[in-house]
Amino acid sequence: MACAGVARAAEESRPGLLLPDPTLPAIALAPSPSPPPGLPRLDAEPPQHVPARLPDLQSSRTPAEGADPFLSYPRLEDIYVPRARPGYVDQGVTYLLDSRRTISSAVSLMGERMDAYFAGDHSWDTENDTYLRLRLSQKWIEGGHLEPELDYKFRLDLPGTKQRYRLVLAYQEDNEQTLEERERSSETARPPEERSLFAGLLRTLGDESGNWETKLSAGVKVKLPPDPFVRSSGKRLFSIGDFWEFRFQSILEWFNSSGVHAGTDFIFERIVAQQFLFRAGTYLDWRDEKDTLEFGQKFSLFQDLGPRDAIGYHLGIFGNSYSHSQIDTYYISADYRRDLYKDWLYMNVVPELAFPREEDFTGVASLTVSFEIFFR
């Protein structure tokens, strides 16, 4: 009896088990407030139909595609446009550009590697001037005579071999060229008749302003038997007043095979207009082997046509004094030069009217066209 009383008392004291008292009046619940406009009621019934917001892919399918959803995407053949095959001209240009780039890299790499081999760590401190130049020229002379020429010039520069001297290997114009061949426009645009391989050490002295420069070199002309040489050249620039400049250039060299050769140039320059430069040059050249003094006088007017074009107009006289002074050639010419592509492809056009002694000073017209390609 005692246990039954304890159980009844525990049930009466347990929380959460309150039963409604039938003697109390009923309480009516207030309706929930209306939600703001645009929001659904919490006690609203769920919608019976939700309109589709995605495009109806089923209606865009073709009967052949069936129900596979991946077939509704664009196919590769629908958007791929085959690239047109380049023509023969484009293929040729691409081949030339690739070939030039390959040769230039090989020439530059050869110079750097040889310089590094001889100079060690000092090879990376100076700039390397190694280059290869190819020149193709065609000269037409009055009367239908054509003179095609193919020429190349190579220079291997090893500046790091010494701190003050640099080793140079060059295949270039022979030292026995005449003054007219070096200074006349139609001759300089053509390849020289003779070339030689020179190897030696070169040292350059000068000031920071660039008003004077001296070059000292010694080496050997590679042939059988070898021909040793010593050479010194220099230039000096002077300002005359506010408009004129005077440039003095000289060279003195000795070859074991031909003896002493000396040359001197006196050049006056003045800017006469915004894009015009006037130049008057007097040239002297003496060779011990022939005991001959060559001389020349040339007047030039240079015009800057643009960033890639320039033209020079020349009037010149050349002669010699082997036994007595005489004039060999009068000439008038124009020298047009254009940078065709990225500072490595050039074109030269030189129309000329010459009056040589061997033609009894009768006018002979000529046209020289040449192309130069530099690999560096």
Short mmCIF file of C-alpha atoms in Angstrom, two decimals:
data_model
loop_
_atom_site.label_atom_id
_atom_site.label_comp_id
_atom_site.label_asym_id
_atom_site.label_seq_id
_atom_site.Cartn_x
_atom_site.Cartn_y
_atom_site.Cartn_z
CA MET A 1 0.00 0.00 0.00
CA ALA A 2 2.87 2.35 0.79
CA CYS A 3 4.55 1.65 -2.61
CA ALA A 4 1.32 2.40 -4.45
CA GLY A 5 1.02 5.76 -2.73
CA VAL A 6 4.61 6.75 -3.63
CA ALA A 7 4.07 5.89 -7.32
CA ARG A 8 0.85 7.90 -7.42
CA ALA A 9 2.62 10.93 -5.90
CA ALA A 10 5.49 10.72 -8.47
CA GLU A 11 3.11 10.72 -11.43
CA GLU A 12 1.28 13.76 -10.09
CA SER A 13 4.59 15.74 -9.73
CA ARG A 14 6.09 14.87 -13.26
CA PRO A 15 6.34 18.07 -15.46
CA GLY A 16 4.90 18.31 -18.97
CA LEU A 17 1.93 16.08 -18.33
CA LEU A 18 -0.68 18.78 -17.72
CA LEU A 19 -4.15 17.81 -18.85
CA PRO A 20 -6.76 20.31 -19.83
CA ASP A 21 -9.16 21.24 -17.13
CA PRO A 22 -12.71 20.80 -18.38
CA THR A 23 -13.95 23.41 -15.93
CA LEU A 24 -11.96 26.29 -17.67
CA PRO A 25 -13.43 28.21 -20.65
CA ALA A 26 -12.00 27.54 -24.15
CA ILE A 27 -9.44 30.14 -25.59
CA ALA A 28 -9.78 31.07 -29.28
CA LEU A 29 -6.41 31.38 -31.24
CA ALA A 30 -5.90 34.57 -33.26
CA PRO A 31 -5.25 34.13 -36.98
CA SER A 32 -1.61 34.53 -38.17
CA PRO A 33 -0.80 37.96 -39.58
CA SER A 34 -0.69 38.42 -43.38
CA PRO A 35 2.86 38.26 -44.84
CA PRO A 36 4.31 41.24 -46.76
CA PRO A 37 3.40 41.48 -50.41
CA GLY A 38 5.39 39.11 -52.59
CA LEU A 39 6.05 36.48 -49.92
CA PRO A 40 3.95 33.28 -49.75
CA ARG A 41 1.99 32.38 -46.73
CA LEU A 42 3.49 29.71 -44.56
CA ASP A 43 0.15 27.93 -44.30
CA ALA A 44 -0.48 28.18 -48.06
CA GLU A 45 -0.88 25.03 -50.01
CA PRO A 46 2.03 24.03 -52.28
CA PRO A 47 1.60 25.04 -55.94
CA GLN A 48 0.25 22.42 -58.19
CA HIS A 49 2.45 23.47 -61.24
CA VAL A 50 5.80 25.31 -61.54
CA PRO A 51 6.48 26.77 -64.98
CA ALA A 52 9.80 25.60 -66.57
CA ARG A 53 12.56 28.23 -66.64
CA LEU A 54 15.10 26.24 -68.72
CA PRO A 55 14.92 26.06 -72.51
CA ASP A 56 13.04 23.14 -73.86
CA LEU A 57 15.89 20.99 -75.12
CA GLN A 58 13.47 18.24 -75.99
CA SER A 59 11.75 20.39 -78.62
CA SER A 60 15.10 21.38 -80.22
CA ARG A 61 16.21 17.82 -80.78
CA THR A 62 15.96 16.34 -84.20
CA PRO A 63 14.33 12.95 -84.59
CA ALA A 64 17.70 11.47 -85.53
CA GLU A 65 19.23 12.57 -82.22
CA GLY A 66 16.72 10.82 -80.11
CA ALA A 67 16.67 11.48 -76.41
CA ASP A 68 20.47 11.61 -75.88
CA PRO A 69 21.16 15.05 -74.29
CA PHE A 70 24.80 15.07 -75.47
CA LEU A 71 23.74 15.12 -79.13
CA SER A 72 22.13 18.53 -78.67
CA TYR A 73 25.60 20.19 -78.21
CA PRO A 74 27.46 21.59 -81.29
CA ARG A 75 29.66 19.11 -83.04
CA LEU A 76 33.35 19.80 -83.84
CA GLU A 77 32.79 19.63 -87.58
CA ASP A 78 30.09 22.30 -87.27
CA ILE A 79 32.45 24.96 -85.84
CA TYR A 80 35.91 23.90 -87.20
CA VAL A 81 37.08 25.91 -90.18
CA PRO A 82 40.09 24.31 -91.89
CA ARG A 83 43.08 26.67 -92.37
CA ALA A 84 43.82 27.55 -95.95
CA ARG A 85 47.12 26.14 -97.18
CA PRO A 86 49.66 28.94 -97.85
CA GLY A 87 50.72 29.56 -101.41
CA TYR A 88 54.14 28.97 -102.86
CA VAL A 89 55.19 32.58 -102.29
CA ASP A 90 54.23 32.45 -98.60
CA GLN A 91 55.97 29.12 -98.17
CA GLY A 92 59.11 30.51 -99.79
CA VAL A 93 59.14 33.59 -97.57
CA THR A 94 58.61 31.49 -94.45
CA TYR A 95 61.46 29.18 -95.47
CA LEU A 96 63.82 32.13 -96.04
CA LEU A 97 62.96 33.70 -92.67
CA ASP A 98 63.46 30.41 -90.83
CA SER A 99 66.75 29.76 -92.63
CA ARG A 100 68.06 33.24 -91.86
CA ARG A 101 67.09 32.87 -88.19
CA THR A 102 68.85 29.51 -87.97
CA ILE A 103 72.07 30.75 -89.59
CA SER A 104 72.10 33.91 -87.46
CA SER A 105 71.78 31.85 -84.29
CA ALA A 106 74.59 29.56 -85.42
CA VAL A 107 76.92 32.47 -86.27
CA SER A 108 76.24 34.26 -82.99
CA LEU A 109 76.58 31.09 -80.94
CA MET A 110 79.86 30.17 -82.66
CA GLY A 111 81.36 33.56 -81.83
CA GLU A 112 80.24 33.41 -78.21
CA ARG A 113 81.49 29.85 -77.70
CA MET A 114 84.90 30.50 -79.26
CA ASP A 115 85.24 33.68 -77.23
CA ALA A 116 84.29 31.77 -74.07
CA TYR A 117 86.81 29.03 -74.90
CA PHE A 118 89.73 31.46 -75.22
CA ALA A 119 88.67 34.09 -72.67
CA GLY A 120 86.92 32.09 -69.97
CA ASP A 121 84.75 34.16 -67.65
CA HIS A 122 85.71 37.46 -69.33
CA SER A 123 83.77 36.60 -72.49
CA TRP A 124 80.44 37.72 -71.04
CA ASP A 125 81.64 41.21 -70.13
CA THR A 126 81.85 42.68 -73.66
CA GLU A 127 79.66 42.82 -76.73
CA ASN A 128 80.42 40.41 -79.57
CA ASP A 129 80.41 41.82 -83.13
CA THR A 130 80.51 38.54 -85.04
CA TYR A 131 78.47 38.63 -88.25
CA LEU A 132 78.13 37.18 -91.74
CA ARG A 133 77.01 39.25 -94.73
CA LEU A 134 75.82 37.90 -98.07
CA ARG A 135 75.53 40.22 -101.06
CA LEU A 136 74.01 39.51 -104.45
CA SER A 137 74.43 42.19 -107.10
CA GLN A 138 73.63 42.69 -110.75
CA LYS A 139 75.23 45.47 -112.81
CA TRP A 140 73.89 46.48 -116.19
CA ILE A 141 76.25 48.47 -118.41
CA GLU A 142 75.20 50.39 -121.50
CA GLY A 143 75.35 48.11 -124.50
CA GLY A 144 73.62 45.16 -122.82
CA HIS A 145 76.54 43.90 -120.76
CA LEU A 146 75.53 42.22 -117.45
CA GLU A 147 77.79 41.44 -114.51
CA PRO A 148 76.15 39.23 -111.84
CA GLU A 149 78.11 38.84 -108.64
CA LEU A 150 77.76 36.86 -105.41
CA ASP A 151 79.83 37.88 -102.43
CA TYR A 152 80.10 37.26 -98.70
CA LYS A 153 81.97 38.80 -95.81
CA PHE A 154 82.59 37.12 -92.48
CA ARG A 155 83.91 38.61 -89.26
CA LEU A 156 84.60 36.58 -86.12
CA ASP A 157 85.05 38.87 -83.15
CA LEU A 158 86.49 37.57 -79.88
CA PRO A 159 86.45 40.62 -77.57
CA GLY A 160 86.98 38.71 -74.34
CA THR A 161 90.34 37.18 -75.28
CA LYS A 162 92.17 40.11 -73.69
CA GLN A 163 91.06 42.98 -71.56
CA ARG A 164 92.63 45.53 -73.93
CA TYR A 165 93.03 43.60 -77.17
CA ARG A 166 90.46 41.60 -79.08
CA LEU A 167 91.07 38.75 -81.48
CA VAL A 168 89.49 39.32 -84.90
CA LEU A 169 89.15 36.90 -87.81
CA ALA A 170 87.75 38.55 -90.96
CA TYR A 171 87.25 37.52 -94.56
CA GLN A 172 86.91 40.83 -96.36
CA GLU A 173 88.13 43.09 -99.18
CA ASP A 174 91.77 42.68 -100.06
CA ASN A 175 94.15 45.42 -98.96
CA GLU A 176 95.24 45.99 -102.58
CA GLN A 177 92.02 47.72 -103.66
CA THR A 178 92.48 51.03 -105.45
CA LEU A 179 91.15 54.31 -104.11
CA GLU A 180 88.45 54.43 -106.80
CA GLU A 181 87.23 50.94 -105.93
CA ARG A 182 86.83 51.92 -102.27
CA GLU A 183 85.12 55.29 -102.75
CA ARG A 184 83.12 55.15 -105.98
CA SER A 185 79.47 54.27 -105.31
CA SER A 186 78.97 51.82 -108.17
CA GLU A 187 82.13 49.96 -107.17
CA THR A 188 81.33 49.74 -103.46
CA ALA A 189 77.86 48.36 -104.27
CA ARG A 190 79.50 45.46 -106.14
CA PRO A 191 81.51 42.65 -104.60
CA PRO A 192 85.28 43.18 -104.80
CA GLU A 193 87.29 41.11 -107.23
CA GLU A 194 89.68 39.85 -104.55
CA ARG A 195 89.12 38.96 -100.93
CA SER A 196 91.47 37.72 -98.24
CA LEU A 197 91.31 36.18 -94.80
CA PHE A 198 92.85 38.30 -92.04
CA ALA A 199 93.56 37.19 -88.48
CA GLY A 200 95.01 39.38 -85.77
CA LEU A 201 94.66 41.39 -82.59
CA LEU A 202 92.86 44.73 -82.52
CA ARG A 203 92.97 47.47 -79.93
CA THR A 204 90.76 50.58 -80.02
CA LEU A 205 91.60 53.82 -78.22
CA GLY A 206 89.31 56.83 -77.96
CA ASP A 207 87.52 59.29 -75.73
CA GLU A 208 83.97 59.22 -74.44
CA SER A 209 82.87 62.10 -76.69
CA GLY A 210 83.79 60.18 -79.84
CA ASN A 211 85.78 63.08 -81.31
CA TRP A 212 88.85 60.93 -81.85
CA GLU A 213 89.59 57.24 -82.21
CA THR A 214 92.71 55.19 -82.92
CA LYS A 215 92.89 51.52 -83.88
CA LEU A 216 96.04 49.41 -83.65
CA SER A 217 96.17 45.93 -85.14
CA ALA A 218 98.70 43.28 -86.07
CA GLY A 219 98.28 39.85 -87.57
CA VAL A 220 98.64 37.83 -90.70
CA LYS A 221 96.93 37.57 -94.05
CA VAL A 222 96.17 33.87 -94.34
CA LYS A 223 97.67 32.50 -97.55
CA LEU A 224 100.70 30.53 -98.70
CA PRO A 225 103.14 31.75 -97.59
CA PRO A 226 101.54 33.73 -94.73
CA ASP A 227 101.76 37.50 -95.09
CA PRO A 228 102.22 39.31 -91.74
CA PHE A 229 101.03 42.90 -91.38
CA VAL A 230 100.89 45.84 -88.97
CA ARG A 231 98.20 48.51 -89.26
CA SER A 232 97.32 51.78 -87.55
CA SER A 233 94.27 53.90 -88.34
CA GLY A 234 92.73 56.94 -86.73
CA LYS A 235 90.14 59.66 -87.10
CA ARG A 236 89.67 63.07 -85.54
CA LEU A 237 86.59 65.28 -85.57
CA PHE A 238 86.72 69.08 -85.36
CA SER A 239 83.92 71.63 -85.20
CA ILE A 240 84.34 74.71 -87.41
CA GLY A 241 81.98 77.43 -86.31
CA ASP A 242 78.34 76.62 -85.74
CA PHE A 243 77.62 74.80 -89.01
CA TRP A 244 80.70 72.99 -90.35
CA GLU A 245 82.49 69.86 -89.16
CA PHE A 246 85.87 68.64 -90.35
CA ARG A 247 86.85 64.97 -90.14
CA PHE A 248 90.41 63.79 -90.63
CA GLN A 249 91.01 60.09 -91.28
CA SER A 250 94.28 58.30 -91.94
CA ILE A 251 95.65 54.79 -92.25
CA LEU A 252 99.20 53.47 -92.26
CA GLU A 253 99.91 49.79 -92.80
CA TRP A 254 102.76 47.50 -93.74
CA PHE A 255 102.50 44.11 -95.43
CA ASN A 256 105.47 41.86 -95.92
CA SER A 257 104.47 41.19 -99.53
CA SER A 258 103.60 44.70 -100.74
CA GLY A 259 105.39 47.11 -98.41
CA VAL A 260 103.95 50.34 -97.03
CA HIS A 261 100.51 51.74 -97.81
CA ALA A 262 99.25 55.09 -96.53
CA GLY A 263 95.94 56.88 -97.01
CA THR A 264 94.50 60.20 -95.84
CA ASP A 265 90.97 61.62 -96.09
CA PHE A 266 89.93 65.25 -95.54
CA ILE A 267 86.15 65.52 -95.18
CA PHE A 268 84.02 68.62 -94.63
CA GLU A 269 80.34 68.28 -93.68
CA ARG A 270 77.46 70.65 -93.13
CA ILE A 271 73.71 70.27 -92.63
CA VAL A 272 72.12 72.50 -95.28
CA ALA A 273 68.47 71.70 -94.55
CA GLN A 274 66.40 69.66 -92.14
CA GLN A 275 67.02 66.37 -93.99
CA PHE A 276 70.02 67.21 -96.19
CA LEU A 277 73.72 66.77 -95.44
CA PHE A 278 76.44 68.17 -97.71
CA ARG A 279 79.86 66.51 -97.79
CA ALA A 280 83.06 67.40 -99.63
CA GLY A 281 85.89 64.89 -99.47
CA THR A 282 89.49 64.92 -100.68
CA TYR A 283 91.18 61.52 -100.74
CA LEU A 284 94.87 60.60 -101.08
CA ASP A 285 96.32 57.10 -101.30
CA TRP A 286 99.96 56.06 -101.73
CA ARG A 287 101.50 52.61 -102.22
CA ASP A 288 105.15 51.78 -101.96
CA GLU A 289 104.85 48.75 -104.26
CA LYS A 290 103.68 50.80 -107.27
CA ASP A 291 105.17 54.11 -106.15
CA THR A 292 101.87 55.68 -107.15
CA LEU A 293 99.81 58.42 -105.56
CA GLU A 294 96.09 58.13 -106.19
CA PHE A 295 93.79 61.06 -105.53
CA GLY A 296 90.10 61.76 -105.62
CA GLN A 297 87.65 64.59 -105.06
CA LYS A 298 83.99 63.88 -104.33
CA PHE A 299 81.00 66.07 -103.55
CA SER A 300 77.94 64.43 -102.04
CA LEU A 301 74.47 65.48 -100.94
CA PHE A 302 72.65 63.02 -98.69
CA GLN A 303 68.90 63.10 -98.20
CA ASP A 304 67.02 61.31 -95.44
CA LEU A 305 63.78 60.04 -97.00
CA GLY A 306 62.41 58.35 -93.89
CA PRO A 307 63.28 55.92 -91.11
CA ARG A 308 64.11 53.20 -93.66
CA ASP A 309 65.19 55.10 -96.79
CA ALA A 310 68.09 57.36 -97.74
CA ILE A 311 69.67 58.53 -100.97
CA GLY A 312 72.98 60.15 -101.83
CA TYR A 313 73.86 62.20 -104.91
CA HIS A 314 77.54 62.15 -105.91
CA LEU A 315 79.86 64.00 -108.28
CA GLY A 316 83.44 62.79 -108.31
CA ILE A 317 86.83 62.75 -110.00
CA PHE A 318 89.59 60.15 -109.58
CA GLY A 319 93.12 60.10 -110.94
CA ASN A 320 96.73 59.12 -110.25
CA SER A 321 100.23 60.48 -110.54
CA TYR A 322 102.30 57.45 -111.50
CA SER A 323 104.54 59.38 -113.92
CA HIS A 324 102.51 62.58 -114.10
CA SER A 325 99.13 63.61 -112.75
CA GLN A 326 96.16 62.58 -114.87
CA ILE A 327 92.41 62.14 -114.48
CA ASP A 328 91.13 58.59 -114.88
CA THR A 329 87.37 58.95 -114.33
CA TYR A 330 84.65 61.57 -114.03
CA TYR A 331 81.30 60.35 -112.80
CA ILE A 332 77.91 61.37 -111.48
CA SER A 333 75.68 58.93 -109.61
CA ALA A 334 72.93 58.41 -107.08
CA ASP A 335 72.99 55.82 -104.31
CA TYR A 336 69.60 54.72 -102.96
CA ARG A 337 69.52 52.40 -99.96
CA ARG A 338 66.47 50.90 -98.24
CA ASP A 339 66.02 48.74 -95.19
CA LEU A 340 63.66 46.09 -96.52
CA TYR A 341 63.18 44.04 -93.37
CA LYS A 342 64.12 44.46 -89.70
CA ASP A 343 67.63 45.87 -90.15
CA TRP A 344 69.06 42.74 -91.78
CA LEU A 345 67.83 42.84 -95.38
CA TYR A 346 68.93 45.83 -97.48
CA MET A 347 68.58 46.90 -101.09
CA ASN A 348 70.92 49.26 -102.96
CA VAL A 349 70.18 50.86 -106.33
CA VAL A 350 72.99 52.88 -107.98
CA PRO A 351 72.37 54.54 -111.36
CA GLU A 352 75.55 56.10 -112.72
CA LEU A 353 76.94 58.00 -115.70
CA ALA A 354 80.75 57.67 -115.90
CA PHE A 355 83.35 59.14 -118.24
CA PRO A 356 86.41 56.84 -118.02
CA ARG A 357 89.73 57.46 -119.76
CA GLU A 358 89.71 54.04 -121.42
CA GLU A 359 86.53 55.08 -123.25
CA ASP A 360 88.06 58.44 -124.28
CA PHE A 361 85.83 60.10 -121.67
CA THR A 362 82.68 59.05 -123.50
CA GLY A 363 79.66 58.73 -121.25
CA VAL A 364 78.85 55.16 -120.15
CA ALA A 365 75.58 54.58 -118.29
CA SER A 366 75.16 51.75 -115.80
CA LEU A 367 72.70 50.51 -113.20
CA THR A 368 73.73 48.41 -110.21
CA VAL A 369 71.19 46.64 -107.99
CA SER A 370 72.34 44.69 -104.96
CA PHE A 371 70.77 42.94 -101.97
CA GLU A 372 72.50 42.39 -98.65
CA ILE A 373 71.56 39.90 -95.93
CA PHE A 374 73.16 40.15 -92.50
CA PHE A 375 73.41 37.22 -90.10
CA ARG A 376 74.25 38.44 -86.60
#
